[in-house]
CSV table of C-alpha atoms and ligand atoms in Angstrom, one decimal:
chain,number,residue,atom,x,y,z
A,174,MET,CA,-0.1,0.0,0.0
A,175,SER,CA,1.3,3.5,-0.7
A,176,LEU,CA,2.3,5.8,2.0
A,177,ARG,CA,0.0,8.5,3.2
A,178,LEU,CA,0.3,11.8,5.0
A,179,GLY,CA,0.7,11.1,8.8
A,180,ASP,CA,2.3,7.7,8.3
A,181,ILE,CA,5.8,7.1,9.9
A,182,ALA,CA,8.3,7.4,7.2
A,183,PRO,CA,9.6,3.8,6.8
A,184,ASP,CA,13.2,3.6,8.2
A,185,PHE,CA,16.0,1.9,6.1
A,186,GLU,CA,19.8,1.5,5.9
A,187,GLN,CA,21.3,2.1,2.6
A,188,ASP,CA,24.7,3.1,1.1
A,189,SER,CA,25.1,6.7,0.0
A,190,THR,CA,27.6,9.0,-1.5
A,191,ASP,CA,28.4,10.1,2.1
A,192,GLY,CA,28.6,6.3,3.4
A,193,LYS,CA,26.0,4.2,5.0
A,194,ILE,CA,22.8,6.0,6.2
A,195,ARG,CA,20.3,4.8,8.6
A,196,PHE,CA,17.5,7.1,7.9
A,197,HIS,CA,15.7,7.8,11.1
A,198,GLU,CA,19.1,8.1,13.0
A,199,TRP,CA,20.5,10.4,10.1
A,200,LEU,CA,17.6,12.6,10.3
A,201,GLY,CA,18.0,13.0,14.1
A,202,SER,CA,15.8,16.0,15.1
A,203,SER,CA,15.9,17.6,11.6
A,204,TRP,CA,12.9,17.7,9.0
A,205,GLY,CA,13.9,15.7,5.9
A,206,VAL,CA,13.2,15.8,2.1
A,207,LEU,CA,13.7,12.4,0.5
A,208,PHE,CA,13.4,12.7,-3.2
A,209,SER,CA,13.9,10.2,-5.9
A,210,HIS,CA,15.1,10.9,-9.5
A,211,PRO,CA,14.8,8.4,-12.4
A,212,LYS,CA,18.4,8.0,-13.5
A,213,ASP,CA,22.0,9.3,-13.2
A,214,PHE,CA,23.5,11.1,-16.3
A,215,THR,CA,20.2,12.4,-17.4
A,216,PRO,CA,19.4,16.0,-18.3
A,217,VAL,CA,16.4,16.8,-16.1
A,218,CYS,CA,18.0,15.2,-13.1
A,219,THR,CA,21.2,16.9,-13.6
A,220,THR,CA,19.3,20.4,-13.4
A,221,GLU,CA,17.3,19.2,-10.3
A,222,LEU,CA,20.2,18.0,-8.3
A,223,GLY,CA,22.3,21.2,-9.2
A,224,TYR,CA,19.4,23.5,-8.2
A,225,THR,CA,18.9,21.6,-4.9
A,226,ALA,CA,22.6,22.0,-4.1
A,227,ARG,CA,22.2,25.7,-4.7
A,228,LEU,CA,19.3,25.9,-2.2
A,229,GLN,CA,21.2,24.0,0.5
A,230,LYS,CA,21.5,27.2,2.7
A,231,GLU,CA,17.7,27.7,2.5
A,232,PHE,CA,17.1,24.1,3.7
A,233,GLU,CA,19.7,24.5,6.4
A,234,LYS,CA,17.9,27.6,7.6
A,235,ARG,CA,14.8,25.6,8.1
A,236,ASN,CA,16.6,22.7,9.8
A,237,VAL,CA,15.9,20.4,6.9
A,238,LYS,CA,18.2,17.6,5.6
A,239,VAL,CA,18.0,16.5,1.9
A,240,LEU,CA,18.5,13.1,0.7
A,241,ALA,CA,18.4,11.9,-3.0
A,242,VAL,CA,17.8,8.5,-4.2
A,243,SER,CA,17.9,6.5,-7.5
A,244,VAL,CA,18.3,3.0,-8.6
A,245,ASP,CA,21.9,3.7,-9.8
A,246,ASP,CA,24.6,2.8,-7.5
A,247,VAL,CA,26.9,5.0,-5.4
A,248,GLU,CA,29.8,4.8,-7.8
A,249,SER,CA,27.6,6.1,-10.6
A,250,HIS,CA,26.3,8.9,-8.4
A,251,LYS,CA,29.9,9.9,-7.6
A,252,ARG,CA,30.9,10.0,-11.3
A,253,TRP,CA,27.8,11.9,-12.3
A,254,SER,CA,28.3,14.5,-9.5
A,255,SER,CA,31.3,16.1,-11.3
A,256,ASP,CA,29.0,16.6,-14.3
A,257,ILE,CA,26.5,18.4,-12.0
A,258,THR,CA,29.1,20.7,-10.7
A,259,GLU,CA,30.5,21.3,-14.1
A,260,THR,CA,27.1,22.2,-15.8
A,261,GLN,CA,25.1,23.5,-12.9
A,262,GLY,CA,27.7,25.5,-11.2
A,263,TYR,CA,27.0,23.9,-7.8
A,264,ALA,CA,28.6,20.9,-6.2
A,265,VAL,CA,26.1,18.3,-4.7
A,266,ASN,CA,26.2,19.0,-1.0
A,267,PHE,CA,23.8,16.4,0.3
A,268,PRO,CA,23.9,12.6,0.0
A,269,ILE,CA,22.6,10.6,-2.8
A,270,LEU,CA,21.5,7.0,-1.8
A,271,GLY,CA,22.5,4.2,-4.2
A,272,ASP,CA,19.5,1.9,-4.5
A,273,PRO,CA,20.5,-0.7,-7.0
A,274,ASP,CA,18.5,-3.4,-5.0
A,275,ARG,CA,15.5,-1.0,-5.0
A,276,LYS,CA,15.1,-1.4,-1.2
A,277,VAL,CA,14.2,2.3,-0.7
A,278,ALA,CA,12.3,2.6,-4.0
A,279,LYS,CA,10.1,-0.3,-3.0
A,280,LEU,CA,9.6,0.9,0.6
A,281,TYR,CA,8.4,4.2,-0.7
A,282,ASP,CA,6.5,3.0,-3.8
A,283,MET,CA,8.8,5.1,-6.0
A,284,ILE,CA,8.5,2.7,-9.0
A,285,HIS,CA,5.2,3.2,-10.8
A,286,PRO,CA,5.2,0.2,-13.3
A,287,ASN,CA,2.6,1.7,-15.6
A,288,ALA,CA,5.0,4.8,-16.1
A,289,ASN,CA,8.2,2.8,-16.0
A,290,ASP,CA,8.7,-0.6,-14.6
A,291,THR,CA,12.4,-0.1,-13.6
A,292,LEU,CA,13.1,3.5,-13.0
A,293,THR,CA,11.8,5.7,-10.0
A,294,VAL,CA,9.4,8.5,-10.8
A,295,ARG,CA,10.1,11.9,-9.2
A,296,SER,CA,8.8,11.5,-5.8
A,297,VAL,CA,9.1,13.9,-3.0
A,298,PHE,CA,8.5,13.0,0.8
A,299,ILE,CA,8.7,15.7,3.4
A,300,VAL,CA,9.3,14.2,6.8
A,301,ASP,CA,8.9,16.1,10.2
A,302,PRO,CA,11.1,15.8,13.2
A,303,ASN,CA,8.7,13.1,14.5
A,304,LYS,CA,9.4,11.0,11.4
A,305,LYS,CA,6.0,11.6,10.1
A,306,ILE,CA,5.2,12.1,6.4
A,307,ARG,CA,3.7,15.5,6.0
A,308,THR,CA,3.9,15.8,2.1
A,309,VAL,CA,4.0,13.6,-0.8
A,310,ILE,CA,4.6,15.0,-4.3
A,311,THR,CA,4.9,12.9,-7.5
A,312,TYR,CA,6.0,14.1,-10.9
A,313,PRO,CA,6.6,12.3,-14.1
A,314,ALA,CA,10.2,11.7,-15.5
A,315,SER,CA,9.8,14.3,-18.1
A,316,THR,CA,9.0,17.2,-15.9
A,317,GLY,CA,11.5,18.7,-13.5
A,318,ARG,CA,10.3,19.7,-10.1
A,319,ASN,CA,10.0,23.1,-8.6
A,320,PHE,CA,12.3,23.0,-5.5
A,321,ASP,CA,11.3,26.6,-4.5
A,322,GLU,CA,7.8,25.1,-4.1
A,323,ILE,CA,9.2,22.4,-1.8
A,324,LEU,CA,10.6,25.2,0.4
A,325,ARG,CA,7.4,26.9,0.3
A,326,VAL,CA,5.5,23.9,1.6
A,327,ILE,CA,8.0,23.5,4.3
A,328,ASP,CA,7.5,27.1,5.4
A,329,SER,CA,3.7,26.4,5.5
A,330,LEU,CA,4.2,23.2,7.5
A,331,GLN,CA,6.5,24.9,10.0
A,332,LEU,CA,4.3,27.9,10.4
A,333,THR,CA,1.0,25.9,10.7
A,334,ASP,CA,2.6,23.7,13.2
A,335,LYS,CA,3.4,26.6,15.5
A,336,TYR,CA,0.4,28.8,15.0
A,337,THR,CA,-3.4,28.0,14.5
A,338,VAL,CA,-3.3,29.3,10.8
A,339,ALA,CA,-3.5,27.9,7.3
A,340,THR,CA,-1.9,29.4,4.2
A,341,PRO,CA,-3.9,30.4,1.0
A,342,VAL,CA,-3.1,29.9,-2.5
A,343,ASN,CA,0.4,30.7,-3.7
A,344,TRP,CA,1.2,32.0,-0.2
A,345,LYS,CA,4.8,32.9,0.5
A,346,PHE,CA,6.6,33.5,3.8
A,347,GLY,CA,5.6,37.0,5.1
A,348,GLU,CA,2.3,37.2,3.4
A,349,ASP,CA,-1.2,37.1,5.2
A,350,VAL,CA,-2.5,33.8,6.4
A,351,ILE,CA,-5.9,32.4,7.1
A,352,ILE,CA,-7.8,31.9,10.4
A,353,PRO,CA,-9.4,28.4,10.4
A,354,PRO,CA,-13.1,28.5,10.5
A,355,SER,CA,-12.9,26.2,13.7
A,356,VAL,CA,-11.7,29.3,15.7
A,357,GLN,CA,-14.7,31.2,16.6
A,358,ASP,CA,-14.4,32.4,20.2
A,359,PRO,CA,-13.7,36.1,20.2
A,360,GLU,CA,-11.4,36.0,23.2
A,361,VAL,CA,-9.3,33.2,21.7
A,362,ILE,CA,-9.2,35.3,18.4
A,363,LYS,CA,-8.0,38.3,20.3
A,364,GLN,CA,-5.3,36.3,22.0
A,365,LYS,CA,-4.2,34.1,18.9
A,366,TYR,CA,-4.3,36.9,16.4
A,367,PRO,CA,-3.2,40.2,18.2
A,368,LYS,CA,-2.5,41.8,14.8
A,369,GLY,CA,-6.3,41.6,14.0
A,370,PHE,CA,-8.0,40.2,11.0
A,371,LYS,CA,-10.1,40.9,8.0
A,372,ALA,CA,-13.3,39.0,7.4
A,373,LEU,CA,-14.1,38.7,3.7
A,374,LYS,CA,-16.7,36.1,4.4
A,375,PRO,CA,-17.5,34.5,7.9
A,376,TYR,CA,-15.4,31.4,6.8
A,377,LEU,CA,-12.7,33.5,5.1
A,378,ARG,CA,-10.7,35.6,7.5
A,379,VAL,CA,-7.2,36.7,6.8
A,380,THR,CA,-4.6,38.0,9.4
A,381,PRO,CA,-0.9,39.0,9.0
A,382,GLN,CA,1.5,36.2,9.5
A,383,PRO,CA,2.0,36.0,13.3
A,384,ASN,CA,5.8,35.7,13.3
A,385,HIS,CA,6.7,38.2,10.7
B,620,BEZ,C1,16.0,13.2,-17.3
B,620,BEZ,O1,16.3,13.4,-16.2
B,620,BEZ,O2,16.2,14.1,-18.1
B,620,BEZ,C2,15.0,11.9,-17.6
B,620,BEZ,C3,15.3,10.8,-16.9
B,620,BEZ,C4,14.4,9.8,-17.2
B,620,BEZ,C5,13.5,9.8,-18.2
B,620,BEZ,C6,13.3,11.0,-18.9
B,620,BEZ,C7,14.1,12.1,-18.5
């Protein structure tokens, strides 16, 4: 059965470009992004890994560790990494799991046989410090992902874990957020949203981002 939001991210031990990784232990108290790419030495994957390396400081700021995986082996990842540096201008600064036995790909249902029966699709799992899966995204091999969007989702998750708010369409850090309809008590509203709010409809109330 495929993994769902709120499930505990399956633990595994697998070799990587940084040596053996025990996933849960490696995550420690960090958030994690585990993402698969179909194959080494392919164009779209090369751009994705280069861009993720470029965003490394942004992931660190948010206490997020990034881990890539494909069914190629670690030696192949290491050889490919120099092409990524050369063509994308950023050296891969996060581990890439070798998964030739497809242990991780199977655990996370990253091979979709009706798309391709051997290669992983472009899966993304965002995992919180309690090891719970908080986001699942799946893209086809022919479409490179938007890693700025992954950061945006992490910003939303971290904000909404801390404050009783939700984030609207295309929200970016610093913009107004939504007061959930479940919050109705005027005293609670005053205490939780000291910056005030605007009610466009009784169920659609916006307030400035509490921590910005
Ligand atoms: C790519 O990364 O360019 C790619 C990989 C597998 C299938 C199609 C494209």
